[in-house]
Structures are given as C-alpha cells and as structure tokens.
C-alpha cells in the first residue's frame, strides 16, 4: 500500500541540469531519512544525497557543490536538483525512504548525461 513514485529522469547534455522528485504515499506516518542512491552499470550502488527529518544532509563527495537535496514534508516528497551534470553521473537513481519500521525503495529512474 506504500507507494514511492520517482520522476524527472532523462537525457541531458554535459553541463545541463535535471531535478528528480520522489513522492511517498500510503500507510506511512513518520519518515526519518529521505535520499537518493545511484548505480551505474558495472558499479555498486552508492549514496548521492540524503536528508533527515531534521534537515541534516550528506552528499557523496563527487556530487557536493553540484547537487542539492531538499524535502517537502507536507507533500512527503524529496527532490534532488542536479546541476553541471557530468558523464560520470549517468546511472539509475533510486529513491530511498527510511521510517521507524521499514525501508522503502523506488523502482529507479534513468539519468543519462551524454553529448
């Protein structure tokens, strides 16, 4: 009954921007962490950015200064603004939700950075 719906992925040229959105609905009453992980072909899944319910934020060093994570608690939505995209940002991006009882994952959205 819990739904994690991602949007905003796509194809963009190097130096361009995309904004990912992840909206959570269903039987969730408390959300702790909301974040984005990514996985490129042949690589392990890695954290891109995560934000706690109190606003604490962590980024991967490779994206710091280019990506901005934010959340709208009234909408149960987390965003990832990605600027100055590079080819190495190409990956499937997965929304991650942590609650006191369970973790939830989105199905993933493809981000491709290519000229």
GROMACS .gro file of C-alpha atoms in nm:
model
  115
    1UNK     CA    1   0.000   0.000   0.000
    2UNK     CA    2   0.305   0.224   0.029
    3UNK     CA    3   0.395   0.390  -0.298
    4UNK     CA    4   0.727   0.550  -0.386
    5UNK     CA    5   0.699   0.731  -0.717
    6UNK     CA    6   1.002   0.884  -0.886
    7UNK     CA    7   1.008   1.130  -1.172
    8UNK     CA    8   1.242   1.367  -1.350
    9UNK     CA    9   1.500   1.138  -1.504
   10UNK     CA   10   1.601   1.163  -1.865
   11UNK     CA   11   1.872   1.251  -2.113
   12UNK     CA   12   2.074   1.568  -2.068
   13UNK     CA   13   2.393   1.710  -2.214
   14UNK     CA   14   2.705   1.757  -2.003
   15UNK     CA   15   2.673   2.076  -1.804
   16UNK     CA   16   2.296   2.055  -1.802
   17UNK     CA   17   2.053   2.015  -1.516
   18UNK     CA   18   1.779   1.782  -1.404
   19UNK     CA   19   1.554   1.771  -1.100
   20UNK     CA   20   1.444   1.438  -0.960
   21UNK     CA   21   1.132   1.408  -0.747
   22UNK     CA   22   1.018   1.125  -0.524
   23UNK     CA   23   0.671   1.130  -0.371
   24UNK     CA   24   0.571   0.888  -0.096
   25UNK     CA   25   0.212   0.794  -0.023
   26UNK     CA   26   0.022   0.527   0.167
   27UNK     CA   27   0.047   0.396   0.520
   28UNK     CA   28   0.346   0.598   0.633
   29UNK     CA   29   0.309   0.824   0.932
   30UNK     CA   30   0.669   0.905   1.019
   31UNK     CA   31   0.958   0.948   0.776
   32UNK     CA   32   1.310   0.981   0.904
   33UNK     CA   33   1.558   0.988   0.616
   34UNK     CA   34   1.483   1.057   0.251
   35UNK     CA   35   1.755   1.021  -0.005
   36UNK     CA   36   1.884   0.924  -0.344
   37UNK     CA   37   2.120   0.642  -0.432
   38UNK     CA   38   2.258   0.571  -0.776
   39UNK     CA   39   2.404   0.276  -0.959
   40UNK     CA   40   2.592   0.285  -1.286
   41UNK     CA   41   2.648  -0.030  -1.495
   42UNK     CA   42   2.933  -0.232  -1.350
   43UNK     CA   43   2.942  -0.027  -1.030
   44UNK     CA   44   2.798  -0.076  -0.686
   45UNK     CA   45   2.512   0.133  -0.561
   46UNK     CA   46   2.629   0.449  -0.388
   47UNK     CA   47   2.470   0.729  -0.191
   48UNK     CA   48   2.422   1.050  -0.385
   49UNK     CA   49   2.249   1.254  -0.116
   50UNK     CA   50   2.032   1.207   0.190
   51UNK     CA   51   1.839   1.437   0.421
   52UNK     CA   52   1.699   1.363   0.764
   53UNK     CA   53   1.371   1.480   0.909
   54UNK     CA   54   1.564   1.747   1.098
   55UNK     CA   55   1.740   1.869   0.786
   56UNK     CA   56   2.077   1.701   0.826
   57UNK     CA   57   2.227   1.645   0.480
   58UNK     CA   58   2.504   1.423   0.348
   59UNK     CA   59   2.634   1.412  -0.009
   60UNK     CA   60   2.877   1.197  -0.195
   61UNK     CA   61   3.199   1.389  -0.239
   62UNK     CA   62   3.169   1.352  -0.615
   63UNK     CA   63   2.843   1.549  -0.626
   64UNK     CA   64   2.894   1.803  -0.350
   65UNK     CA   65   2.860   2.154  -0.485
   66UNK     CA   66   2.661   2.037  -0.786
   67UNK     CA   67   2.363   1.853  -0.635
   68UNK     CA   68   2.114   1.984  -0.382
   69UNK     CA   69   1.874   1.765  -0.189
   70UNK     CA   70   1.560   1.902  -0.028
   71UNK     CA   71   1.230   1.777   0.107
   72UNK     CA   72   0.875   1.898   0.145
   73UNK     CA   73   0.733   1.724   0.450
   74UNK     CA   74   0.378   1.841   0.381
   75UNK     CA   75   0.392   1.659   0.048
   76UNK     CA   76   0.611   1.367   0.162
   77UNK     CA   77   0.838   1.447  -0.130
   78UNK     CA   78   1.215   1.459  -0.166
   79UNK     CA   79   1.394   1.636  -0.450
   80UNK     CA   80   1.739   1.615  -0.599
   81UNK     CA   81   1.843   1.916  -0.803
   82UNK     CA   82   2.136   1.814  -1.022
   83UNK     CA   83   2.339   2.089  -1.186
   84UNK     CA   84   2.652   2.085  -1.400
   85UNK     CA   85   2.593   1.722  -1.482
   86UNK     CA   86   2.884   1.508  -1.594
   87UNK     CA   87   2.901   1.185  -1.788
   88UNK     CA   88   3.000   1.002  -1.471
   89UNK     CA   89   2.664   1.098  -1.319
   90UNK     CA   90   2.497   0.860  -1.563
   91UNK     CA   91   2.320   0.597  -1.355
   92UNK     CA   92   1.989   0.465  -1.237
   93UNK     CA   93   1.882   0.681  -0.945
   94UNK     CA   94   1.682   0.519  -0.665
   95UNK     CA   95   1.473   0.700  -0.408
   96UNK     CA   96   1.527   0.574  -0.052
   97UNK     CA   97   1.291   0.624   0.240
   98UNK     CA   98   1.366   0.530   0.599
   99UNK     CA   99   1.091   0.505   0.859
  100UNK     CA  100   1.100   0.371   1.215
  101UNK     CA  101   0.958   0.040   1.091
  102UNK     CA  102   1.081  -0.016   0.736
  103UNK     CA  103   1.295   0.100   0.449
  104UNK     CA  104   1.142   0.166   0.109
  105UNK     CA  105   1.292   0.198  -0.237
  106UNK     CA  106   1.168   0.343  -0.559
  107UNK     CA  107   1.195   0.145  -0.880
  108UNK     CA  108   1.465   0.373  -1.015
  109UNK     CA  109   1.479   0.641  -1.279
  110UNK     CA  110   1.743   0.657  -1.551
  111UNK     CA  111   1.966   0.962  -1.578
  112UNK     CA  112   2.187   0.974  -1.886
  113UNK     CA  113   2.441   1.251  -1.938
  114UNK     CA  114   2.572   1.243  -2.291
  115UNK     CA  115   2.651   1.466  -2.584
   0.00000   0.00000   0.00000
